[in-house]
Amino acid sequence: MLVFATFILSNTKQMRGYICRQCADALNLGRSTRQSKTSTQRNISRQYASTTKSRPFRLGIIGSGPAGFYSALRVLQKSGDAVVDMYEQLPTPFGLVRYGVAPDHPEVKNCQDRFEEVAESPRFNFIGNVALGKDVPLKALRPHYDAILFAYGASEDRRLDIPGEDLQGIYSARAFVGWYNGLPEYGGLSPDLQAGDTAVVIGNGNVALDIARVLLSDVDTLRKTDISEKAVDALLKSKIKHVNVVGRRGPMQAAFTIKEVRELMNLPAVGFEPIDQHLLPSTEFIGKLPRLEQRKYRSSALLSKGSSTPAQSAPRTWALPSLLSPSSFESSVTQPGRVKSVTCAINRFVDDAKRFEPAAKVEATEKTTSLDASLVFRSIGYKSTALEGLSAELGVPFDSQSGTIPNDIYGRVISAERGPGPLAATHIPGFYCAGWVKRGPTGVIASTMSDAFASADIVLQDWSEEVTFLNGSTKSIQVGDAQGWNGVLQEEGVNRQSLRPVSWQDWKKIDQEERRRGEAKGKPREKFLSTKDMLAVLD
């Protein structure tokens, strides 16, 4: 395989795409590409500024979350004449920043200020309230862009696929987070927070701790954030007093960050039930490790110390039950069809001596245990789905198992079917991806920024090196007029009469009205909970 890859690399630029990921890793292509990008980054502004072309490079970005905006930012910064059209199915931009970040984390949303600057560029166009693949067929975009970059996020959550998962009282983390953040998709959700006093959150990433914190926080504190008033009303009536955040492995393998744990530990009048000390490394154990290794165990001391309020005297509590894998949900005898408890298999470490290692493996035992649950939240990850027509109309493949568009890890969309043989895949000209649809739903906004920058750099690098793009265009030989959205509107299959696209200026009117509504209630904004209400502002 290495010989094959070397042969391919020795041939023309067009053949460089015909290489599989395994070969790329073997040849350490990542390093060589980074070296090339560094050179490109130094020169790209000069290249674009000094080149006379009949028209600018036109990029269509699908998705207006962090991946989309950071990609747009990079392209506009590095290219002196590129024009970017950004498509969003909602009337509102910012994606996960607006609808996924916890309301009591306003500092995480500061990136919106940077995105606002991007949108003010005369070379940027926002096309909101347009669902590609539904309102507009994807094939309508191809003739009017040099490249299309997929940067949309995850529209589904992962399921456990165990008995009882569809009982009443069981919600996905995505649905609950969307509900309290005002996502129109979940405007009609009505989680019953009065069904009992115990909630179970399955999963132990940051989203799981966000849910626990929202359930246990003082509502008077939350109501000063941009949380929806509908959520505030429900939380005021909530009977939840205890939250179990369940992990399949141990606390040292948990995905949450120390910041999230610290916030829960410091919640007023909320106690943390102690963890089995056998699962936490001692200070002596950590002290013997190299300094860099010690950083992996920073949460250990915090978990050992516990909360500022003792659990025994706290009116509300939470815990981190470990080594448990849910196997079924049990329904209530008095309320058939409603969840009452979670049955879990008790796990053990395959090698107990390695129980502190981040990659430690576990296996199920024959023992089980049951956790009372009046509410259950499934927080085991999100998943992107294929846009309608993605493969049939554009020839872009989609991996439904991983929820990603196959790519060469740098952002070029690839297809095994177009490669020269069974061991290779090739880049599909003009198609790129960034963010969760590129690498899966992992990381934080900062890592999404780095990923988006890398994808944008690859787009510009390919353009500057005369790689073929959509419609056969190259930097020196441009095909078509690349009219962008104006051209898309003229394509067959686009119902112009039923479309109500939202421009950036339209969004600013919605934004202004949300801020006005929020100011009247002593909060940053009061979001509209339906697309209909948003559009009413524009009428």
Coordinates of C-alpha atoms in Angstrom, one line a residue:
M1 CA 0.0 0.0 0.0
L2 CA 2.9 2.4 0.8
V3 CA 4.4 1.7 -2.6
F4 CA 1.0 2.4 -4.3
A5 CA 0.7 5.7 -2.4
T6 CA 4.2 6.8 -3.3
F7 CA 3.4 6.1 -7.0
I8 CA 0.3 8.2 -6.8
L9 CA 2.1 11.1 -5.2
S10 CA 4.8 11.1 -7.8
N11 CA 2.2 11.8 -10.5
T12 CA 0.2 14.9 -11.4
K13 CA -1.5 17.3 -9.1
Q14 CA -4.9 16.0 -10.1
M15 CA -3.9 12.5 -8.9
R16 CA -3.0 13.7 -5.4
G17 CA -6.5 13.1 -4.3
Y18 CA -6.3 9.4 -5.0
I19 CA -5.1 8.3 -1.6
C20 CA -6.7 6.7 1.3
R21 CA -6.4 7.8 4.9
Q22 CA -4.2 4.9 5.9
C23 CA -1.7 5.8 3.2
A24 CA -1.8 9.4 4.3
D25 CA -1.0 8.5 7.8
A26 CA 1.8 6.1 6.7
L27 CA 3.4 8.9 4.6
N28 CA 2.9 11.5 7.3
L29 CA 1.0 13.7 4.9
G30 CA -0.4 15.8 7.7
R31 CA 3.0 17.3 8.4
S32 CA 3.8 18.0 4.8
T33 CA 0.4 19.6 4.2
R34 CA 0.9 21.8 7.3
Q35 CA 4.2 23.0 5.9
S36 CA 2.6 23.8 2.6
K37 CA -0.3 25.6 4.3
T38 CA 2.1 27.8 6.3
S39 CA 3.7 28.9 3.1
T40 CA 0.3 29.4 1.5
Q41 CA -0.9 31.4 4.5
R42 CA 2.0 33.8 4.2
N43 CA 1.3 34.5 0.5
I44 CA -2.4 34.1 -0.1
S45 CA -3.4 37.6 0.5
R46 CA -0.8 38.9 -1.9
Q47 CA -1.7 36.3 -4.5
Y48 CA -5.4 37.2 -4.5
A49 CA -4.8 40.9 -4.4
S50 CA -2.4 40.9 -7.3
T51 CA -4.4 38.6 -9.6
T52 CA -6.9 40.1 -12.1
K53 CA -9.9 37.8 -12.6
S54 CA -13.2 38.3 -14.4
R55 CA -15.1 37.5 -11.2
P56 CA -14.4 36.6 -7.6
F57 CA -14.2 33.2 -6.1
R58 CA -17.6 32.2 -4.8
L59 CA -18.1 29.9 -1.8
G60 CA -21.3 28.5 -0.5
I61 CA -21.3 27.4 3.1
I62 CA -24.1 25.3 4.5
G63 CA -24.6 25.9 8.2
S64 CA -24.3 29.1 10.3
G65 CA -22.8 27.6 13.5
P66 CA -19.2 28.1 14.7
A67 CA -17.8 25.8 11.9
G68 CA -19.6 27.8 9.2
F69 CA -18.7 31.2 10.6
Y70 CA -15.1 30.4 11.4
S71 CA -14.7 29.0 7.8
A72 CA -16.2 32.2 6.4
L73 CA -13.9 34.3 8.6
R74 CA -10.8 32.5 7.4
V75 CA -11.7 32.7 3.7
L76 CA -12.6 36.4 3.8
Q77 CA -9.4 37.2 5.7
K78 CA -7.1 35.2 3.5
S79 CA -8.8 36.1 0.1
G80 CA -9.1 39.7 -1.0
D81 CA -12.0 39.1 -3.3
A82 CA -13.9 35.9 -2.3
V83 CA -17.6 36.1 -1.8
V84 CA -19.3 33.8 0.7
D85 CA -23.0 32.9 0.8
M86 CA -24.1 31.2 4.1
Y87 CA -27.2 29.0 4.2
E88 CA -29.2 28.4 7.4
Q89 CA -32.5 26.5 7.8
L90 CA -33.6 28.7 10.7
P91 CA -34.2 32.5 10.5
T92 CA -31.5 32.9 13.2
P93 CA -27.7 32.3 12.9
F94 CA -25.1 30.9 15.3
G95 CA -26.3 27.3 15.6
L96 CA -24.9 25.6 18.7
V97 CA -23.8 28.9 20.2
R98 CA -27.3 30.1 20.4
Y99 CA -29.2 26.9 21.0
G100 CA -26.6 24.6 22.6
V101 CA -24.4 26.6 25.0
A102 CA -25.8 26.6 28.6
P103 CA -27.7 29.9 29.4
D104 CA -25.5 30.5 32.4
H105 CA -22.3 30.4 30.3
P106 CA -22.6 33.8 28.5
E107 CA -18.9 34.1 28.1
V108 CA -18.8 31.1 25.8
K109 CA -21.2 33.0 23.5
N110 CA -18.7 35.9 23.0
C111 CA -17.6 34.4 19.7
Q112 CA -20.9 35.8 18.3
D113 CA -19.2 39.3 18.3
R114 CA -16.6 37.9 15.9
F115 CA -19.3 36.4 13.8
E116 CA -21.1 39.7 13.7
E117 CA -18.0 41.3 12.2
V118 CA -17.8 38.6 9.5
A119 CA -21.5 39.2 8.6
E120 CA -20.9 42.9 8.2
S121 CA -18.5 42.3 5.3
P122 CA -19.9 43.4 1.9
R123 CA -18.6 40.0 0.6
F124 CA -20.8 38.0 2.9
N125 CA -24.4 37.0 2.4
F126 CA -26.7 35.3 5.0
I127 CA -29.6 33.3 3.6
G128 CA -31.7 32.2 6.6
N129 CA -34.9 30.3 6.8
V130 CA -34.0 28.2 3.8
A131 CA -33.9 24.4 4.3
L132 CA -31.6 23.0 1.6
G133 CA -32.8 19.7 0.2
K134 CA -36.4 20.7 1.0
D135 CA -37.1 24.3 0.1
V136 CA -34.3 24.3 -2.4
P137 CA -32.8 21.2 -4.1
L138 CA -29.1 20.8 -3.5
K139 CA -28.5 20.4 -7.2
A140 CA -29.6 24.0 -7.6
L141 CA -26.4 25.2 -5.9
R142 CA -23.8 23.5 -8.0
P143 CA -23.9 25.7 -11.1
H144 CA -23.6 28.9 -9.1
Y145 CA -20.5 28.3 -6.9
D146 CA -16.9 27.4 -7.3
A147 CA -17.0 25.4 -4.0
I148 CA -19.5 24.3 -1.4
L149 CA -18.4 23.7 2.2
F150 CA -20.7 21.6 4.4
A151 CA -20.6 22.9 8.0
Y152 CA -23.9 22.0 9.4
G153 CA -24.1 20.3 12.8
A154 CA -25.9 17.4 14.4
S155 CA -29.7 17.2 14.1
E156 CA -30.2 13.9 15.9
D157 CA -29.0 12.3 19.2
R158 CA -27.6 8.8 19.6
R159 CA -29.9 6.2 21.2
L160 CA -29.2 3.4 23.6
D161 CA -31.4 0.9 21.8
I162 CA -32.5 -0.9 25.0
P163 CA -36.0 -2.0 26.2
G164 CA -38.2 0.8 27.5
E165 CA -36.3 3.7 25.8
D166 CA -39.5 5.2 24.5
L167 CA -41.3 5.4 27.8
Q168 CA -42.7 8.7 28.9
G169 CA -40.3 10.8 31.0
I170 CA -37.2 9.8 28.9
Y171 CA -35.7 12.7 26.8
S172 CA -32.7 13.2 24.7
A173 CA -30.1 15.7 25.9
R174 CA -30.5 17.5 22.6
A175 CA -34.2 17.9 23.1
F176 CA -34.0 19.1 26.7
V177 CA -31.1 21.6 26.0
G178 CA -33.0 22.8 22.9
W179 CA -36.1 23.3 25.0
Y180 CA -34.5 25.5 27.7
N181 CA -32.5 27.4 25.1
G182 CA -35.6 28.2 23.0
L183 CA -34.9 26.1 19.9
P184 CA -38.1 26.2 17.8
E185 CA -37.9 22.5 17.1
Y186 CA -38.6 21.8 20.7
G187 CA -40.9 24.7 21.5
G188 CA -43.7 22.2 22.2
L189 CA -41.7 20.0 24.5
S190 CA -43.2 19.8 28.1
P191 CA -40.8 17.8 30.3
D192 CA -42.7 16.8 33.5
L193 CA -40.4 18.1 36.2
Q194 CA -43.1 17.4 38.8
A195 CA -43.3 13.6 38.3
G196 CA -40.8 12.9 41.1
D197 CA -37.7 14.0 42.9
T198 CA -34.9 12.0 41.1
A199 CA -33.5 12.5 37.6
V200 CA -30.9 10.3 35.9
V201 CA -28.6 11.6 33.2
I202 CA -26.9 8.9 31.2
G203 CA -23.5 10.0 30.0
N204 CA -20.8 12.1 31.7
G205 CA -19.7 14.7 29.2
N206 CA -20.2 18.5 29.6
V207 CA -23.7 18.4 28.2
A208 CA -24.7 15.9 30.9
L209 CA -23.3 18.3 33.6
D210 CA -25.1 21.2 32.0
I211 CA -28.4 19.4 32.4
A212 CA -27.7 18.5 36.0
R213 CA -26.7 22.1 36.8
V214 CA -29.9 23.6 35.2
L215 CA -32.0 21.1 37.2
L216 CA -30.3 21.9 40.5
S217 CA -29.6 25.7 40.1
D218 CA -31.5 28.4 41.9
V219 CA -34.1 29.5 39.3
D220 CA -33.8 33.2 40.3
T221 CA -30.2 33.0 39.0
L222 CA -31.2 31.3 35.8
R223 CA -33.9 33.7 35.0
K224 CA -31.3 36.5 34.6
T225 CA -29.9 34.6 31.6
D226 CA -31.3 34.1 28.1
I227 CA -33.0 30.8 29.2
S228 CA -36.6 30.6 27.8
E229 CA -39.4 31.9 30.1
K230 CA -41.2 28.6 29.4
A231 CA -38.3 26.7 31.0
V232 CA -38.2 29.1 33.9
D233 CA -41.9 28.5 34.7
A234 CA -41.3 24.7 34.6
L235 CA -38.2 24.9 36.7
L236 CA -40.0 26.9 39.3
K237 CA -42.5 24.1 39.8
S238 CA -39.8 21.3 39.6
K239 CA -39.7 18.7 42.3
I240 CA -36.3 17.4 41.3
K241 CA -34.0 17.2 44.4
H242 CA -31.4 14.7 43.3
V243 CA -29.6 14.0 40.0
N244 CA -27.5 10.9 39.2
V245 CA -25.0 11.4 36.3
V246 CA -24.3 7.9 35.2
G247 CA -21.0 6.8 33.7
R248 CA -20.1 3.5 31.9
R249 CA -16.5 3.7 33.2
G250 CA -14.9 5.5 36.1
P251 CA -14.6 9.2 37.0
M252 CA -11.1 9.3 35.6
Q253 CA -12.4 8.3 32.2
A254 CA -15.3 10.9 32.2
A255 CA -15.4 13.3 29.3
F256 CA -16.5 16.4 31.3
T257 CA -14.0 19.2 32.0
I258 CA -12.9 20.4 35.4
K259 CA -14.6 23.7 34.9
E260 CA -18.0 22.0 34.6
V261 CA -17.4 19.9 37.7
R262 CA -16.2 23.0 39.7
E263 CA -19.4 24.9 38.8
L264 CA -21.6 22.1 40.1
M265 CA -19.5 21.7 43.3
N266 CA -19.9 25.4 44.0
L267 CA -23.7 25.6 43.5
P268 CA -25.3 27.1 46.6
A269 CA -27.3 24.6 48.7
V270 CA -26.3 21.7 46.5
G271 CA -24.3 18.8 47.9
F272 CA -22.2 16.1 46.1
E273 CA -22.4 12.5 47.3
P274 CA -18.8 11.2 47.8
I275 CA -17.2 8.9 45.2
D276 CA -15.7 5.6 46.1
Q277 CA -12.1 6.5 46.8
H278 CA -10.9 3.4 45.1
L279 CA -11.8 5.0 41.8
L280 CA -9.8 8.1 42.5
P281 CA -6.0 8.3 42.3
S282 CA -4.3 9.4 45.6
T283 CA -2.0 12.5 45.8
E284 CA 0.9 10.1 46.2
F285 CA 0.1 8.3 43.0
I286 CA -0.2 11.5 41.1
G287 CA 2.9 12.9 42.6
K288 CA 5.0 10.1 41.2
L289 CA 4.0 10.9 37.6
P290 CA 5.8 13.2 35.2
R291 CA 4.5 16.7 35.4
L292 CA 2.7 16.5 32.0
E293 CA 1.0 13.3 33.1
Q294 CA -0.3 14.9 36.3
R295 CA -2.5 17.3 34.3
K296 CA -4.7 14.4 33.3
Y297 CA -5.8 14.0 36.9
R298 CA -6.6 17.6 37.9
S299 CA -10.2 16.7 38.5
S300 CA -9.3 14.0 41.0
A301 CA -8.6 16.4 43.9
L302 CA -11.8 18.3 43.2
L303 CA -13.9 15.1 43.1
S304 CA -12.2 13.9 46.3
K305 CA -12.9 17.2 48.1
G306 CA -16.5 17.3 47.1
S307 CA -19.0 20.2 47.3
S308 CA -18.9 23.3 49.4
T309 CA -22.2 22.2 50.9
P310 CA -22.2 18.8 52.6
A311 CA -24.5 16.3 51.0
Q312 CA -26.0 15.4 54.3
S313 CA -27.4 18.9 55.0
A314 CA -28.1 20.0 51.4
P315 CA -31.7 20.3 50.1
R316 CA -30.5 19.3 46.7
T317 CA -27.8 16.7 45.8
W318 CA -26.1 15.1 42.8
A319 CA -23.8 12.1 42.3
L320 CA -21.6 10.4 39.8
P321 CA -22.5 6.7 39.8
S322 CA -19.7 4.9 37.9
L323 CA -19.2 1.5 36.2
L324 CA -22.9 1.3 35.2
S325 CA -24.3 0.4 31.7
P326 CA -28.1 0.9 31.4
S327 CA -29.7 -2.3 30.1
S328 CA -33.4 -1.4 30.3
F329 CA -35.9 1.1 31.6
E330 CA -38.7 0.0 33.8
S331 CA -42.2 1.5 33.8
S332 CA -44.3 2.5 36.8
V333 CA -47.0 0.2 38.1
T334 CA -49.3 3.1 39.0
Q335 CA -48.6 5.0 35.8
P336 CA -48.1 2.4 33.0
G337 CA -46.1 3.8 30.1
R338 CA -44.1 6.1 32.4
V339 CA -40.5 5.5 33.4
K340 CA -39.9 4.5 37.1
S341 CA -36.3 3.2 37.2
V342 CA -33.2 2.3 35.2
T343 CA -31.8 -1.1 35.4
C344 CA -28.0 -1.1 34.9
A345 CA -25.4 -3.8 34.4
I346 CA -22.5 -3.3 36.9
N347 CA -19.2 -3.1 35.1
R348 CA -15.6 -3.7 36.2
F349 CA -12.3 -2.7 34.8
V350 CA -10.7 -5.3 32.6
D351 CA -7.4 -4.5 34.4
D352 CA -8.1 -2.9 37.8
A353 CA -4.4 -1.7 38.0
K354 CA -5.2 0.6 35.0
R355 CA -8.4 2.0 36.5
F356 CA -7.0 5.6 36.5
E357 CA -5.9 5.6 32.9
P358 CA -8.1 7.6 30.5
A359 CA -8.3 4.7 28.0
A360 CA -9.1 2.0 30.7
K361 CA -11.5 -0.6 29.4
V362 CA -14.4 -2.1 31.3
E363 CA -16.5 -5.2 30.9
A364 CA -20.0 -6.1 32.2
T365 CA -20.4 -8.5 35.2
E366 CA -23.5 -10.6 35.8
K367 CA -24.6 -8.2 38.5
T368 CA -27.2 -5.5 38.0
T369 CA -28.5 -2.6 40.0
S370 CA -31.5 -0.3 39.8
L371 CA -31.7 3.5 39.9
D372 CA -34.9 5.3 40.7
A373 CA -35.8 7.8 38.0
S374 CA -38.8 10.0 37.6
L375 CA -37.0 11.7 34.7
V376 CA -34.2 10.3 32.4
F377 CA -32.0 12.2 30.0
R378 CA -30.0 10.4 27.4
S379 CA -26.7 12.3 26.9
I380 CA -24.5 9.9 24.9
G381 CA -23.7 12.0 21.9
Y382 CA -25.2 13.8 18.9
K383 CA -25.3 12.7 15.3
S384 CA -25.4 14.5 12.0
T385 CA -27.6 13.3 9.2
A386 CA -27.4 13.5 5.4
L387 CA -29.2 16.4 3.7
E388 CA -31.9 15.3 1.3
G389 CA -30.3 14.9 -2.1
L390 CA -26.7 14.9 -0.8
S391 CA -25.7 11.8 -2.6
A392 CA -28.4 11.5 -5.3
E393 CA -28.0 15.1 -6.5
L394 CA -24.4 16.0 -5.7
G395 CA -22.7 12.6 -5.5
V396 CA -21.5 13.4 -2.0
P397 CA -21.3 10.3 0.2
F398 CA -22.4 10.1 3.8
D399 CA -21.4 7.7 6.5
S400 CA -24.6 7.2 8.5
Q401 CA -22.8 5.1 11.2
S402 CA -20.4 7.9 12.2
G403 CA -22.7 10.7 11.1
T404 CA -20.0 12.3 9.0
I405 CA -19.2 13.2 5.4
P406 CA -16.1 11.1 4.3
N407 CA -13.1 13.4 4.0
D408 CA -9.3 13.3 3.9
I409 CA -9.1 14.7 7.5
Y410 CA -8.1 18.1 6.0
G411 CA -11.7 18.9 4.8
R412 CA -11.7 17.6 1.2
V413 CA -14.8 15.5 0.6
I414 CA -13.7 12.1 -0.8
S415 CA -15.4 9.2 -2.4
A416 CA -14.1 5.6 -2.6
E417 CA -16.2 4.9 -5.6
R418 CA -14.3 7.5 -7.7
G419 CA -10.8 6.2 -6.7
P420 CA -8.6 4.3 -9.1
G421 CA -8.8 1.1 -7.1
P422 CA -10.2 -0.6 -3.9
L423 CA -7.5 0.9 -1.7
A424 CA -7.9 4.5 -2.6
A425 CA -10.5 7.4 -2.7
T426 CA -10.4 10.6 -4.5
H427 CA -11.5 14.2 -3.7
I428 CA -14.8 15.2 -5.3
P429 CA -14.0 18.5 -6.9
G430 CA -15.4 21.6 -5.2
F431 CA -16.8 19.9 -2.1
Y432 CA -15.4 20.4 1.4
C433 CA -16.6 20.1 5.0
A434 CA -15.9 21.4 8.5
G435 CA -17.0 20.9 12.1
W436 CA -19.1 18.1 13.4
V437 CA -20.2 16.8 9.9
K438 CA -16.5 16.5 9.2
R439 CA -15.1 14.9 12.4
G440 CA -18.1 13.9 14.5
P441 CA -19.7 15.7 17.5
T442 CA -16.6 16.2 19.6
G443 CA -14.7 19.1 21.0
V444 CA -15.5 22.6 22.1
I445 CA -15.9 25.8 20.2
A446 CA -12.2 26.5 20.2
S447 CA -11.4 23.1 18.6
T448 CA -14.2 23.8 16.1
M449 CA -12.4 27.0 15.2
S450 CA -9.1 25.3 14.5
D451 CA -10.9 22.7 12.5
A452 CA -12.8 25.2 10.4
F453 CA -9.6 27.3 9.8
A454 CA -7.9 24.1 8.5
S455 CA -10.7 23.4 6.1
A456 CA -10.8 26.9 4.8
D457 CA -7.1 27.0 4.3
I458 CA -7.4 23.8 2.2
V459 CA -10.1 25.4 0.1
L460 CA -7.8 28.4 -0.6
Q461 CA -4.7 26.2 -1.1
D462 CA -6.5 24.1 -3.7
W463 CA -7.8 27.2 -5.5
S464 CA -4.3 28.8 -5.6
E465 CA -2.8 25.6 -6.9
E466 CA -5.1 25.3 -9.9
V467 CA -7.0 22.3 -8.6
T468 CA -10.3 21.7 -10.4
F469 CA -13.4 23.0 -8.6
L470 CA -17.2 22.8 -9.3
N471 CA -18.2 23.0 -12.9
G472 CA -14.6 22.5 -14.0
S473 CA -13.5 25.9 -12.8
T474 CA -9.9 26.6 -11.8
K475 CA -8.3 29.8 -10.6
S476 CA -7.1 30.7 -14.1
I477 CA -10.0 29.1 -16.1
Q478 CA -13.3 30.1 -14.5
V479 CA -16.5 28.5 -15.8
G480 CA -19.9 30.1 -15.3
D481 CA -20.9 33.4 -13.7
A482 CA -21.0 32.1 -10.1
Q483 CA -24.0 34.2 -9.2
G484 CA -24.6 32.5 -5.9
W485 CA -28.0 32.9 -4.3
N486 CA -29.4 35.1 -7.1
G487 CA -28.6 32.3 -9.6
V488 CA -29.9 29.6 -7.3
L489 CA -33.3 31.3 -7.2
Q490 CA -33.6 30.9 -11.0
E491 CA -33.0 27.1 -10.9
E492 CA -35.7 24.6 -11.7
G493 CA -37.3 23.0 -8.6
V494 CA -37.0 26.2 -6.4
N495 CA -40.5 27.4 -5.4
R496 CA -39.8 31.1 -5.2
Q497 CA -43.4 31.9 -4.2
S498 CA -43.2 29.9 -0.9
L499 CA -39.7 30.9 0.1
R500 CA -39.3 33.5 2.8
P501 CA -35.5 34.0 3.0
V502 CA -34.1 36.0 5.9
S503 CA -31.2 38.3 5.3
W504 CA -28.7 39.5 7.8
Q505 CA -30.6 42.8 8.0
D506 CA -33.7 40.8 8.7
W507 CA -32.0 38.9 11.5
K508 CA -30.8 42.1 13.1
K509 CA -34.5 43.2 13.4
I510 CA -35.4 39.9 15.1
D511 CA -32.3 40.3 17.3
Q512 CA -33.3 43.8 18.3
E513 CA -36.8 42.7 19.2
E514 CA -35.5 39.8 21.3
R515 CA -33.2 42.1 23.2
R516 CA -36.1 44.5 23.8
R517 CA -38.3 41.7 25.2
G518 CA -35.4 40.5 27.4
E519 CA -34.7 44.0 28.7
A520 CA -38.3 44.3 30.0
K521 CA -37.6 41.1 32.1
G522 CA -34.1 41.9 33.3
K523 CA -32.3 39.5 31.0
P524 CA -30.1 39.7 27.9
R525 CA -32.8 38.6 25.5
E526 CA -36.1 36.7 25.4
K527 CA -35.9 34.4 22.4
F528 CA -38.8 33.7 20.1
L529 CA -39.8 30.1 20.4
S530 CA -41.2 29.7 16.9
T531 CA -40.2 30.5 13.3
K532 CA -43.7 32.0 12.8
D533 CA -43.1 34.6 15.6
M534 CA -39.7 35.5 14.3
L535 CA -41.0 36.2 10.8
A536 CA -43.9 38.2 12.2
V537 CA -41.3 40.8 13.3
L538 CA -40.5 41.3 9.7
D539 CA -44.0 41.8 8.4

